[in-house]
Tab-separated table of C-alpha atoms in Angstrom:
chain	number	residue	atom	x	y	z
X	8	LEU	CA	0.107	0.085	-0.024
X	9	GLU	CA	2.857	2.224	0.802
X	10	LYS	CA	4.645	1.839	-2.258
X	11	LYS	CA	1.414	2.226	-4.086
X	12	GLN	CA	1.038	5.683	-2.506
X	13	HIS	CA	4.353	6.783	-3.237
X	14	PHE	CA	4.043	5.553	-6.871
X	15	PHE	CA	1.032	7.744	-7.205
X	16	ARG	CA	2.699	10.938	-5.638
X	17	LYS	CA	5.630	10.283	-7.653
X	18	ASP	CA	3.571	10.019	-10.975
X	19	SER	CA	0.911	12.777	-10.411
X	20	PRO	CA	2.940	16.074	-11.238
X	21	PRO	CA	3.837	14.833	-14.741
X	22	ARG	CA	0.140	14.226	-15.407
X	23	GLU	CA	-0.639	17.742	-14.002
X	24	VAL	CA	2.164	19.187	-16.448
X	25	SER	CA	0.568	17.124	-19.264
X	26	SER	CA	-2.882	18.443	-18.593
X	27	VAL	CA	-1.687	22.093	-18.663
X	28	SER	CA	0.179	21.679	-21.873
X	29	LEU	CA	-2.764	19.976	-23.606
X	30	VAL	CA	-4.986	22.903	-22.556
X	31	LEU	CA	-2.524	25.533	-23.588
X	32	LEU	CA	-2.018	23.776	-26.924
X	33	LEU	CA	-5.926	23.633	-27.360
X	34	VAL	CA	-5.950	27.363	-26.732
X	35	ALA	CA	-3.190	28.365	-29.070
X	36	VAL	CA	-4.913	26.142	-31.877
X	37	LEU	CA	-8.104	28.120	-31.211
X	38	LEU	CA	-6.169	31.446	-31.366
X	39	LEU	CA	-4.698	30.395	-34.457
X	40	ASN	CA	-7.824	29.405	-36.226
X	41	VAL	CA	-9.621	32.790	-35.031
X	42	LEU	CA	-6.709	34.888	-36.270
X	43	LEU	CA	-6.847	32.840	-39.587
X	44	TYR	CA	-10.326	33.469	-39.917
X	45	LEU	CA	-9.915	37.225	-39.259
X	46	TYR	CA	-7.001	37.396	-41.808
X	47	LEU	CA	-9.013	35.349	-44.546
X	48	ASN	CA	-12.173	37.462	-43.776
X	49	LYS	CA	-10.143	40.882	-43.999
X	50	PHE	CA	-8.571	39.523	-47.275
X	51	TYR	CA	-11.849	38.470	-48.932
X	52	VAL	CA	-13.542	41.736	-48.035
X	53	SER	CA	-10.661	43.822	-48.799
X	54	SER	CA	-10.065	42.360	-52.159
X	55	GLY	CA	-13.683	42.616	-53.253
X	56	ARG	CA	-14.199	38.964	-53.505
X	57	ALA	CA	-16.561	38.419	-50.550
X	58	ASP	CA	-19.596	37.765	-52.515
X	59	THR	CA	-17.845	35.999	-55.326
X	60	ASP	CA	-18.838	32.418	-55.971
X	61	PRO	CA	-16.012	30.075	-55.460
X	62	SER	CA	-17.117	27.877	-58.202
X	63	LEU	CA	-16.533	30.662	-60.694
X	64	CYS	CA	-13.389	30.927	-63.032
X	65	PRO	CA	-10.809	33.600	-62.864
X	66	PHE	CA	-11.820	37.043	-64.275
X	67	GLY	CA	-12.327	36.707	-67.904
X	68	TYR	CA	-13.067	32.944	-68.039
X	69	PHE	CA	-16.195	30.784	-67.561
X	70	LYS	CA	-17.327	27.338	-66.746
X	71	LEU	CA	-20.663	25.722	-68.202
X	72	GLY	CA	-22.507	22.905	-67.649
X	73	THR	CA	-20.465	19.754	-66.820
X	74	VAL	CA	-17.157	21.047	-68.381
X	75	LYS	CA	-14.574	21.137	-65.706
X	76	ASN	CA	-12.100	23.451	-67.351
X	77	CYS	CA	-12.436	27.289	-67.439
X	78	THR	CA	-12.987	28.662	-71.036
X	79	PRO	CA	-12.011	32.258	-71.944
X	80	TRP	CA	-14.816	34.757	-72.607
X	81	LEU	CA	-15.858	34.130	-76.510
X	82	SER	CA	-14.453	36.703	-78.901
X	83	CYS	CA	-16.598	38.259	-81.784
X	84	GLU	CA	-14.931	35.553	-83.970
X	85	ALA	CA	-15.694	32.530	-81.703
X	86	ILE	CA	-19.463	33.909	-81.220
X	87	ASN	CA	-19.973	34.202	-84.958
X	88	ARG	CA	-18.310	30.742	-85.691
X	89	GLU	CA	-19.617	28.542	-82.645
X	90	VAL	CA	-22.875	30.070	-81.587
X	91	ARG	CA	-25.999	29.205	-83.231
X	92	LYS	CA	-29.441	31.022	-82.554
X	93	LEU	CA	-32.517	28.836	-82.130
X	94	LYS	CA	-35.396	31.510	-81.526
X	95	CYS	CA	-36.216	35.027	-80.149
X	96	VAL	CA	-37.416	34.741	-76.691
X	97	GLY	CA	-37.947	38.433	-75.911
X	98	GLU	CA	-37.172	42.074	-76.621
X	99	GLY	CA	-36.897	44.984	-74.501
X	100	ALA	CA	-36.065	48.822	-75.215
X	101	VAL	CA	-32.371	47.851	-75.358
X	102	LYS	CA	-31.798	44.471	-76.524
X	103	LYS	CA	-33.225	41.587	-78.394
X	104	VAL	CA	-32.732	38.038	-76.609
X	105	PHE	CA	-32.263	34.729	-78.641
X	106	LEU	CA	-32.156	31.371	-77.084
X	107	SER	CA	-29.017	29.956	-78.782
X	108	GLU	CA	-26.744	26.994	-78.579
X	109	TRP	CA	-22.907	26.689	-78.157
X	110	LYS	CA	-21.178	23.252	-78.009
X	111	GLU	CA	-24.454	21.456	-77.300
X	112	ASN	CA	-25.121	23.862	-74.564
X	113	LYS	CA	-28.200	26.316	-74.471
X	114	VAL	CA	-27.044	29.992	-74.084
X	115	VAL	CA	-28.516	33.392	-74.466
X	116	LEU	CA	-27.610	35.806	-77.145
X	117	SER	CA	-28.529	39.442	-76.639
X	118	GLN	CA	-28.221	42.100	-79.355
X	119	LEU	CA	-28.893	45.585	-79.595
X	120	THR	CA	-32.225	46.785	-81.057
X	121	THR	CA	-31.390	50.297	-82.072
X	122	SER	CA	-28.214	52.229	-82.457
X	123	GLU	CA	-29.764	55.180	-80.606
X	124	LEU	CA	-29.348	53.126	-77.306
X	125	LYS	CA	-25.755	51.799	-78.026
X	126	GLU	CA	-24.569	53.595	-75.061
X	127	ASP	CA	-27.117	51.876	-72.708
X	128	PHE	CA	-25.948	48.486	-74.201
X	129	LEU	CA	-22.393	49.094	-73.738
X	130	HIS	CA	-22.891	50.379	-70.099
X	131	GLY	CA	-24.714	47.142	-69.426
X	132	LEU	CA	-21.922	45.137	-70.974
X	133	LYS	CA	-19.373	47.022	-68.810
X	134	MET	CA	-21.287	46.507	-65.618
X	135	LEU	CA	-21.774	42.700	-66.608
X	136	LYS	CA	-18.017	42.331	-66.669
X	137	ALA	CA	-17.136	44.139	-63.908
X	138	LEU	CA	-19.865	42.828	-61.278
X	139	GLN	CA	-19.306	39.060	-62.053
X	140	SER	CA	-20.173	37.261	-58.876
X	141	LYS	CA	-22.769	34.893	-57.321
X	142	HIS	CA	-25.562	37.509	-57.647
X	143	VAL	CA	-24.860	38.345	-61.319
X	144	VAL	CA	-25.722	36.171	-64.580
X	145	ARG	CA	-22.708	34.490	-65.890
X	146	LEU	CA	-21.004	36.233	-68.937
X	147	LEU	CA	-19.999	33.980	-71.574
X	148	GLY	CA	-18.664	36.090	-74.216
X	149	SER	CA	-19.239	39.688	-76.123
X	150	CYS	CA	-18.542	41.444	-79.087
X	151	GLU	CA	-18.683	45.083	-78.939
X	152	GLN	CA	-18.317	45.765	-82.781
X	153	GLN	CA	-21.415	43.895	-83.063
X	154	PHE	CA	-23.175	44.811	-79.899
X	155	THR	CA	-23.721	41.031	-78.668
X	156	ILE	CA	-23.551	39.603	-75.501
X	157	LEU	CA	-23.429	35.965	-74.602
X	158	THR	CA	-24.710	34.542	-71.222
X	159	GLU	CA	-25.712	31.616	-69.311
X	160	TYR	CA	-29.297	30.162	-70.047
X	161	HIS	CA	-31.763	29.841	-67.271
X	162	PRO	CA	-34.745	27.779	-68.433
X	163	LEU	CA	-37.130	29.013	-65.554
X	164	GLY	CA	-36.703	32.667	-66.975
X	165	SER	CA	-37.456	35.804	-65.231
X	166	LEU	CA	-38.922	36.311	-62.038
X	167	ARG	CA	-42.178	37.623	-63.257
X	168	SER	CA	-43.294	34.045	-63.796
X	169	LEU	CA	-42.449	32.687	-60.318
X	170	ASN	CA	-46.016	32.102	-59.110
X	171	GLU	CA	-46.630	30.109	-62.358
X	172	THR	CA	-43.483	28.154	-61.894
X	173	LEU	CA	-44.286	27.149	-58.339
X	174	HIS	CA	-47.637	25.956	-59.123
X	175	MET	CA	-46.347	23.515	-61.704
X	176	PRO	CA	-46.546	19.795	-60.202
X	177	LYS	CA	-42.682	19.499	-60.651
X	178	TYR	CA	-42.046	22.512	-58.403
X	179	LYS	CA	-45.046	22.396	-55.653
X	180	ALA	CA	-42.712	20.979	-53.033
X	181	MET	CA	-40.634	24.401	-53.564
X	182	ASN	CA	-43.893	26.617	-52.932
X	183	THR	CA	-43.240	26.988	-49.006
X	184	TRP	CA	-42.712	30.250	-46.907
X	185	HIS	CA	-39.176	29.030	-46.169
X	186	ARG	CA	-38.052	28.725	-49.860
X	187	ARG	CA	-39.842	32.050	-50.734
X	188	LEU	CA	-38.132	33.901	-47.767
X	189	ARG	CA	-34.674	32.605	-49.064
X	190	LEU	CA	-35.852	34.130	-52.541
X	191	ALA	CA	-36.404	37.456	-50.875
X	192	ILE	CA	-32.966	37.102	-49.089
X	193	ASP	CA	-31.385	36.649	-52.681
X	194	TYR	CA	-33.172	39.679	-53.820
X	195	VAL	CA	-31.861	41.997	-50.944
X	196	SER	CA	-28.436	40.455	-51.068
X	197	ILE	CA	-28.422	41.366	-54.873
X	198	ILE	CA	-29.485	45.084	-53.620
X	199	GLN	CA	-26.616	45.051	-50.922
X	200	TYR	CA	-23.984	43.819	-53.248
X	201	LEU	CA	-24.949	46.795	-55.828
X	202	HIS	CA	-24.781	49.089	-52.985
X	203	SER	CA	-21.313	48.065	-51.944
X	204	SER	CA	-20.210	46.711	-55.253
X	205	PRO	CA	-16.233	46.987	-56.378
X	206	LEU	CA	-17.214	49.868	-58.431
X	207	GLY	CA	-19.031	51.916	-55.845
X	208	THR	CA	-22.582	52.471	-54.815
X	209	LEU	CA	-24.817	51.605	-57.821
X	210	VAL	CA	-28.444	52.330	-57.982
X	211	MET	CA	-30.773	49.825	-59.757
X	212	CYS	CA	-32.737	52.281	-61.862
X	213	ASP	CA	-34.576	49.987	-64.084
X	214	SER	CA	-37.467	49.589	-61.388
X	215	ASN	CA	-40.263	52.017	-62.109
X	216	ASP	CA	-42.738	49.386	-61.442
X	217	LEU	CA	-43.033	45.785	-59.999
X	218	ASP	CA	-43.204	44.040	-63.179
X	219	LYS	CA	-40.015	46.005	-64.609
X	220	VAL	CA	-38.396	44.948	-61.488
X	221	LEU	CA	-39.062	41.419	-61.812
X	222	SER	CA	-38.076	41.218	-65.361
X	223	GLN	CA	-34.361	42.244	-64.219
X	224	TYR	CA	-33.897	39.062	-62.635
X	225	LEU	CA	-33.603	35.440	-63.212
X	226	LEU	CA	-34.703	32.382	-61.378
X	227	THR	CA	-32.281	29.522	-61.416
X	228	SER	CA	-33.028	26.017	-61.608
X	229	ASP	CA	-31.893	25.461	-58.032
X	230	PHE	CA	-34.240	28.382	-56.959
X	231	HIS	CA	-31.736	31.361	-56.409
X	232	ILE	CA	-32.031	34.768	-57.980
X	233	LEU	CA	-29.578	36.323	-60.309
X	234	VAL	CA	-29.826	39.720	-61.409
X	235	ASN	CA	-29.611	39.773	-65.347
X	236	ASP	CA	-30.046	43.234	-66.685
X	237	LEU	CA	-27.480	46.068	-65.683
X	238	ASP	CA	-28.155	48.578	-68.658
X	239	ALA	CA	-29.384	51.203	-66.156
X	240	LEU	CA	-26.874	51.208	-63.092
X	241	PRO	CA	-25.706	54.937	-62.472
X	242	LEU	CA	-23.237	55.520	-59.455
X	243	VAL	CA	-23.696	57.487	-56.459
X	244	ASN	CA	-20.668	59.207	-55.044
X	245	ARG	CA	-21.444	61.154	-52.091
X	246	SER	CA	-18.014	62.262	-51.453
X	247	ALA	CA	-17.845	63.810	-54.758
X	248	GLY	CA	-21.456	65.170	-54.443
X	249	ARG	CA	-22.720	62.848	-57.163
X	250	LEU	CA	-26.335	61.917	-57.009
X	251	VAL	CA	-28.261	60.199	-59.624
X	252	LYS	CA	-31.698	60.543	-61.797
X	253	CYS	CA	-33.263	57.405	-63.176
X	254	GLY	CA	-33.977	58.594	-66.687
X	255	HIS	CA	-34.980	62.064	-67.842
X	256	ARG	CA	-38.921	61.574	-67.850
X	257	GLU	CA	-41.371	62.068	-65.009
X	258	LEU	CA	-41.749	59.001	-62.598
X	259	GLN	CA	-45.215	58.497	-61.087
X	260	GLY	CA	-46.898	56.093	-58.833
X	261	ASP	CA	-46.396	54.718	-55.359
X	262	PHE	CA	-44.028	52.015	-56.460
X	263	VAL	CA	-41.228	54.560	-57.028
X	264	ALA	CA	-39.821	56.409	-54.140
X	265	PRO	CA	-41.176	59.825	-52.914
X	266	GLU	CA	-37.821	61.438	-53.885
X	267	GLN	CA	-38.348	60.089	-57.368
X	268	ARG	CA	-41.617	61.959	-58.038
X	269	TRP	CA	-41.749	65.629	-59.428
X	270	PRO	CA	-41.812	67.645	-56.211
X	271	TYR	CA	-43.474	70.983	-57.426
X	272	GLY	CA	-47.082	69.955	-58.085
X	273	GLU	CA	-49.359	69.729	-60.961
X	274	GLU	CA	-49.272	73.251	-61.699
X	275	MET	CA	-45.643	73.308	-62.621
X	276	PRO	CA	-44.970	71.233	-65.776
X	277	PHE	CA	-42.089	68.444	-65.566
X	278	GLU	CA	-38.648	69.709	-66.511
X	279	ASP	CA	-35.709	67.224	-66.269
X	280	GLU	CA	-33.190	70.288	-65.148
X	281	LEU	CA	-35.128	71.184	-62.170
X	282	MET	CA	-35.884	67.361	-61.051
X	283	PRO	CA	-33.638	66.825	-57.983
X	284	PRO	CA	-31.315	64.058	-57.764
X	285	TYR	CA	-31.318	61.137	-55.388
X	286	ASP	CA	-29.197	58.206	-53.965
X	287	GLU	CA	-29.588	54.513	-53.700
X	288	ARG	CA	-32.093	54.717	-50.698
X	289	THR	CA	-34.675	54.648	-53.835
X	290	ASP	CA	-34.021	51.071	-53.955
X	291	ILE	CA	-34.844	50.343	-50.103
X	292	TRP	CA	-38.287	52.104	-50.792
X	293	LYS	CA	-38.919	49.266	-53.163
X	294	ILE	CA	-37.838	46.172	-51.040
X	295	PRO	CA	-41.101	45.599	-49.166
X	296	ASP	CA	-43.044	45.512	-52.512
X	297	VAL	CA	-40.885	42.977	-54.354
X	298	SER	CA	-40.505	40.914	-51.105
X	299	ASN	CA	-44.433	40.783	-50.851
X	300	PHE	CA	-44.506	39.351	-54.285
X	301	LEU	CA	-41.808	36.967	-53.573
X	302	LEU	CA	-43.237	35.740	-50.268
X	303	GLY	CA	-46.638	34.937	-52.010
X	304	HIS	CA	-49.817	33.556	-50.405
X	305	VAL	CA	-48.719	30.220	-48.869
X	306	GLU	CA	-49.129	28.911	-45.511
X	307	GLY	CA	-46.713	30.554	-43.026
X	308	SER	CA	-46.199	33.644	-45.451
X	309	ASP	CA	-48.136	35.979	-43.126
X	310	ILE	CA	-46.075	35.012	-39.977
X	311	VAL	CA	-43.060	36.091	-42.082
X	312	ARG	CA	-44.666	39.445	-43.083
X	313	LEU	CA	-45.379	39.836	-39.437
X	314	HIS	CA	-41.837	39.355	-38.456
X	315	LEU	CA	-40.844	41.871	-41.336
X	316	PHE	CA	-43.268	44.361	-40.425
X	317	ASP	CA	-41.072	46.796	-38.630
X	318	ILE	CA	-38.431	46.893	-41.065
X	319	HIS	CA	-40.538	47.216	-44.149
X	320	ALA	CA	-42.128	50.294	-42.279
X	321	ALA	CA	-38.449	51.700	-41.906
X	322	CYS	CA	-37.898	50.966	-45.547
X	323	LYS	CA	-41.048	53.122	-46.375
X	324	LYS	CA	-40.046	56.148	-44.435
X	325	GLN	CA	-40.693	59.326	-46.532
X	326	GLU	CA	-37.430	60.854	-45.797
X	327	ALA	CA	-34.628	58.676	-47.675
X	328	ALA	CA	-31.862	59.418	-45.191
X	329	GLU	CA	-34.128	57.517	-42.510
X	330	ARG	CA	-34.390	54.309	-44.294
X	331	PRO	CA	-32.344	51.515	-43.244
X	332	SER	CA	-29.301	50.429	-45.463
X	333	ALA	CA	-29.644	47.256	-47.647
X	334	GLN	CA	-27.156	45.585	-45.152
X	335	ASP	CA	-29.769	46.209	-42.127
X	336	VAL	CA	-32.795	44.847	-44.265
X	337	LEU	CA	-30.487	41.816	-45.166
X	338	ASP	CA	-29.269	41.185	-41.440
X	339	THR	CA	-33.067	41.390	-40.427
X	340	TYR	CA	-34.205	39.051	-43.259
X	341	ARG	CA	-31.529	36.388	-42.109
X	342	GLN	CA	-32.539	36.694	-38.321
X	343	VAL	CA	-36.154	36.144	-39.343
X	344	LEU	CA	-35.390	33.275	-41.244
X	345	THR	CA	-33.359	31.570	-38.427
X	346	LEU	CA	-36.009	32.512	-35.899
X	347	LEU	CA	-38.948	30.984	-37.862
X	348	SER	CA	-36.733	27.966	-38.734
X	349	GLN	CA	-35.989	27.363	-35.163
X	350	GLU	CA	-39.663	27.746	-34.405
X	351	ALA	CA	-40.914	25.298	-37.199
X	352	ALA	CA	-38.130	22.653	-35.782
X	353	MET	CA	-39.832	22.956	-32.628
X	354	PRO	CA	-43.478	23.048	-33.063
X	355	GLY	CA	-44.380	23.251	-29.316
X	356	ALA	CA	-42.035	26.091	-28.523
X	357	ARG	CA	-44.384	28.936	-29.203
X	358	GLU	CA	-47.041	27.388	-26.929
X	359	MET	CA	-44.680	26.825	-24.311
X	360	LEU	CA	-43.604	30.576	-24.167
């Protein structure tokens, strides 16, 4: 017994030292991980790649379908030689859109409709190149001389047909408050990305009514939203005193923000030179209307609207400066999704409170 006690006393200090060393090692590993996370987070944010899809290729390249290798953006010559038009699927003020084919892949070929709008077309191409990310439709190639843009094809089309798509038997399982709220989060994420883009604060000007807004966005096959049309995306630069005006015509209706409407009454005819400019908070005003469409009328959507009531009321402040930022709205949307998902996972929680 004495030997056993002696043996225990002799061996116990090394065990204590070993335990302390283990704790210190774990603390060091945790600190190293934290520092690494902070460094990577700072790197990605400072390099403007925080919102970049990691599956994307380097700038100027793309991947399509099951192809593993990155392909350089197609040039004028490659587009003329390798892309075959199938049919016209749409036409707007600036572009005519053709469903086309490239190496057995369906793609979208957009061409300028009238030379009078070539500046808008080229601006849209410039934005499309500069803003390639997980939020923006994938660019496959372009030809400035022929005013042609080639982009990825998304068979579900624009957001205008969302309700029709979700009522199809194939997609009925997607028609839930949870999926619809995720779409609204995608939409606000795009607005936030544009407001803090690598180019600066950009305003989504092609948004004078709900139908017009929805036509600017695509629904992907895995039910996410991409912005597709970037022709009207002016830059706000407060430090330089640069604000924007969305076009040169009078805007009317409740959908556009108050500051976008003619402020001098019906007695005074509209004059573009007298119309005051404004900033990106016009986009914030429109968020509740777009989200209301995206949320639809399914079981649980009214509960979501109730949780979003305060932030949506803030978005509708008459004074633009009093509205929240897109980041504030996005944070609230994500919090609501987390909260409601937790409640859905524990159906008895609400009754217990």
